[in-house]
Amino acid sequence: MQTANKGKAIKEIERLRRFLHTNQNFRFTEADKNNLYSAIEAYRSMFSSPSTWQGLGTSSPALPLLEDALKLPFTVFTTKQKQKFLKWYDELNAKEASASAQPQREKEMRYQVVDVEKNNISLMDPDSGEVQDLSWTGCPPEEKKKIVAAFEEGNDAFVVVRGDTVIRCDC
């Protein structure tokens, strides 16, 4: 959806919300109720995925509309329609939560240096004794120099690893 159309749709959603609020005590005909329901359904489907509300904030512009529709008296929407609104509201909230969830940072682990080679470093987990080889790729050059110097001096050299990358010397 183009940005201009998104902006227009958001303005229309706000307009519909004001209309519903102003006319909540009005007795709508069945045809009017169905038209209102269809409009809400259209806006919900228009903004149903996080990619459609990207750049507009952290949630779907349809969420406040669904919230308002759920607050209206049963003279405006039927129980079945409100159940559908509630289902859509829950779906959008779940999508919002998953879209805004921050990816977890990889855990940093401390290992003892067992061997140093040109392209690889052998590390031992001090708790389990398990040995693994890692590439120097991603390791900052100044940290690599510190690690190599500490190991060659015969000192116990330790490093901190995040994922598969040596990130710093813990000597």
Short mmCIF file of C-alpha atoms in Angstrom, two decimals:
data_model
loop_
_atom_site.label_atom_id
_atom_site.label_comp_id
_atom_site.label_asym_id
_atom_site.label_seq_id
_atom_site.Cartn_x
_atom_site.Cartn_y
_atom_site.Cartn_z
CA MET A 1 0.00 0.00 0.00
CA GLN A 2 1.37 3.40 -0.93
CA THR A 3 2.12 5.95 1.77
CA ALA A 4 -0.47 8.43 0.43
CA ASN A 5 -3.17 5.76 0.55
CA LYS A 6 -2.11 4.79 4.07
CA GLY A 7 -2.45 8.38 5.20
CA LYS A 8 -5.88 8.68 3.63
CA ALA A 9 -6.99 5.39 5.19
CA ILE A 10 -5.80 6.52 8.63
CA LYS A 11 -7.77 9.76 8.28
CA GLU A 12 -10.84 7.75 7.31
CA ILE A 13 -10.35 5.46 10.33
CA GLU A 14 -10.23 8.52 12.61
CA ARG A 15 -13.33 9.90 10.93
CA LEU A 16 -15.17 6.59 11.39
CA ARG A 17 -14.11 6.47 15.05
CA ARG A 18 -15.53 9.98 15.63
CA PHE A 19 -18.73 9.00 13.82
CA LEU A 20 -19.16 5.89 15.96
CA HIS A 21 -18.51 7.84 19.15
CA THR A 22 -20.94 10.60 18.22
CA ASN A 23 -23.69 8.23 17.07
CA GLN A 24 -23.36 5.42 19.60
CA ASN A 25 -26.94 5.89 20.84
CA PHE A 26 -28.42 6.07 17.33
CA ARG A 27 -30.60 3.16 16.15
CA PHE A 28 -29.03 2.07 12.87
CA THR A 29 -30.88 0.04 10.27
CA GLU A 30 -29.58 -3.46 9.57
CA ALA A 31 -28.12 -2.26 6.28
CA ASP A 32 -26.27 0.57 8.07
CA LYS A 33 -24.97 -1.85 10.72
CA ASN A 34 -23.70 -4.18 7.99
CA ASN A 35 -22.02 -1.26 6.20
CA LEU A 36 -20.29 -0.18 9.42
CA TYR A 37 -19.20 -3.75 10.08
CA SER A 38 -17.86 -4.07 6.52
CA ALA A 39 -15.93 -0.80 6.83
CA ILE A 40 -14.30 -1.93 10.08
CA GLU A 41 -13.48 -5.29 8.52
CA ALA A 42 -11.90 -3.58 5.50
CA TYR A 43 -9.69 -1.33 7.63
CA ARG A 44 -8.72 -4.28 9.82
CA SER A 45 -7.65 -6.31 6.80
CA MET A 46 -5.91 -3.29 5.27
CA PHE A 47 -3.69 -2.94 8.36
CA SER A 48 -3.54 -6.58 9.42
CA SER A 49 0.20 -7.19 9.10
CA PRO A 50 3.11 -5.31 10.69
CA SER A 51 4.54 -4.50 7.25
CA THR A 52 1.42 -2.44 6.42
CA TRP A 53 1.76 -0.21 9.46
CA GLN A 54 5.55 0.07 9.18
CA GLY A 55 6.57 3.68 9.63
CA LEU A 56 3.23 4.56 11.21
CA GLY A 57 4.08 3.58 14.77
CA THR A 58 4.27 0.41 16.77
CA SER A 59 0.70 -0.77 16.28
CA SER A 60 -1.95 -1.13 13.64
CA PRO A 61 -4.12 1.95 13.06
CA ALA A 62 -7.07 -0.46 13.09
CA LEU A 63 -6.58 -1.36 16.77
CA PRO A 64 -8.22 1.78 18.19
CA LEU A 65 -11.09 1.36 15.73
CA LEU A 66 -11.69 -2.21 16.88
CA GLU A 67 -11.42 -1.11 20.49
CA ASP A 68 -14.05 1.58 19.93
CA ALA A 69 -16.35 -0.87 18.11
CA LEU A 70 -16.12 -3.26 21.06
CA LYS A 71 -17.16 -0.46 23.46
CA LEU A 72 -20.31 0.39 21.53
CA PRO A 73 -23.69 -0.79 22.87
CA PHE A 74 -25.29 -3.94 21.47
CA THR A 75 -27.83 -1.78 19.64
CA VAL A 76 -25.06 -0.94 17.15
CA PHE A 77 -23.32 -4.30 16.71
CA THR A 78 -24.56 -7.80 17.44
CA THR A 79 -22.90 -10.25 19.79
CA LYS A 80 -21.61 -12.25 16.83
CA GLN A 81 -20.07 -9.15 15.28
CA LYS A 82 -18.48 -8.14 18.59
CA GLN A 83 -17.03 -11.64 18.96
CA LYS A 84 -15.46 -11.23 15.52
CA PHE A 85 -14.11 -7.79 16.52
CA LEU A 86 -12.62 -9.29 19.67
CA LYS A 87 -10.96 -12.06 17.65
CA TRP A 88 -9.46 -9.49 15.25
CA TYR A 89 -8.39 -7.28 18.14
CA ASP A 90 -6.56 -10.20 19.79
CA GLU A 91 -4.90 -11.16 16.49
CA LEU A 92 -3.65 -7.62 15.90
CA ASN A 93 -2.38 -7.35 19.48
CA ALA A 94 -0.47 -10.61 19.06
CA LYS A 95 1.04 -9.41 15.77
CA GLU A 96 1.96 -6.10 17.41
CA ALA A 97 3.66 -7.91 20.28
CA SER A 98 5.64 -10.15 17.96
CA ALA A 99 6.57 -7.22 15.70
CA SER A 100 7.81 -5.10 18.56
CA ALA A 101 9.58 -7.90 20.41
CA GLN A 102 13.29 -7.27 20.51
CA PRO A 103 15.47 -10.14 19.40
CA GLN A 104 17.31 -11.61 22.33
CA ARG A 105 20.99 -10.86 22.50
CA GLU A 106 23.20 -13.85 22.23
CA LYS A 107 24.70 -14.89 25.51
CA GLU A 108 28.31 -13.99 26.15
CA MET A 109 30.50 -16.89 27.31
CA ARG A 110 33.98 -16.87 28.83
CA TYR A 111 36.50 -19.45 27.52
CA GLN A 112 40.15 -20.26 28.19
CA VAL A 113 42.51 -20.08 25.21
CA VAL A 114 44.06 -23.51 24.50
CA ASP A 115 45.80 -22.82 21.17
CA VAL A 116 46.27 -19.91 18.80
CA GLU A 117 46.75 -20.31 15.06
CA LYS A 118 46.81 -17.89 12.14
CA ASN A 119 43.11 -18.31 11.20
CA ASN A 120 41.66 -20.09 14.23
CA ILE A 121 41.65 -20.09 17.99
CA SER A 122 41.01 -23.15 20.17
CA LEU A 123 38.96 -22.47 23.28
CA MET A 124 38.02 -24.56 26.29
CA ASP A 125 34.92 -24.12 28.41
CA PRO A 126 36.32 -23.92 31.97
CA ASP A 127 33.22 -25.60 33.42
CA SER A 128 32.80 -28.57 31.09
CA GLY A 129 36.30 -28.89 29.61
CA GLU A 130 34.77 -28.98 26.13
CA VAL A 131 37.09 -27.61 23.42
CA GLN A 132 35.99 -25.77 20.29
CA ASP A 133 37.75 -24.06 17.41
CA LEU A 134 36.62 -20.64 16.23
CA SER A 135 37.69 -18.45 13.37
CA TRP A 136 39.22 -15.06 14.10
CA THR A 137 36.60 -13.51 11.80
CA GLY A 138 34.78 -10.70 13.57
CA CYS A 139 37.37 -10.37 16.34
CA PRO A 140 38.67 -6.80 16.63
CA PRO A 141 42.38 -6.70 15.57
CA GLU A 142 43.54 -5.03 18.81
CA GLU A 143 41.81 -7.73 20.86
CA LYS A 144 43.41 -10.44 18.71
CA LYS A 145 46.86 -8.94 19.43
CA LYS A 146 46.16 -8.93 23.20
CA ILE A 147 44.97 -12.56 23.14
CA VAL A 148 47.96 -13.80 21.10
CA ALA A 149 50.43 -11.87 23.31
CA ALA A 150 48.92 -13.23 26.56
CA PHE A 151 48.89 -16.80 25.20
CA GLU A 152 52.49 -16.64 23.90
CA GLU A 153 53.70 -15.25 27.25
CA GLY A 154 52.38 -18.43 28.87
CA ASN A 155 49.69 -16.66 30.87
CA ASP A 156 46.19 -18.09 31.29
CA ALA A 157 44.38 -16.22 28.55
CA PHE A 158 40.62 -15.97 28.59
CA VAL A 159 38.29 -14.54 25.96
CA VAL A 160 34.66 -13.53 25.83
CA VAL A 161 32.67 -15.04 22.95
CA ARG A 162 29.23 -14.01 21.67
CA GLY A 163 27.73 -16.56 19.33
CA ASP A 164 30.67 -17.73 17.22
CA THR A 165 32.68 -14.52 17.50
CA VAL A 166 35.53 -13.70 19.86
CA ILE A 167 34.65 -10.19 20.99
CA ARG A 168 37.29 -9.33 23.59
CA CYS A 169 40.26 -10.47 25.64
CA ASP A 170 39.55 -11.17 29.31
CA CYS A 171 43.22 -11.51 30.28
#
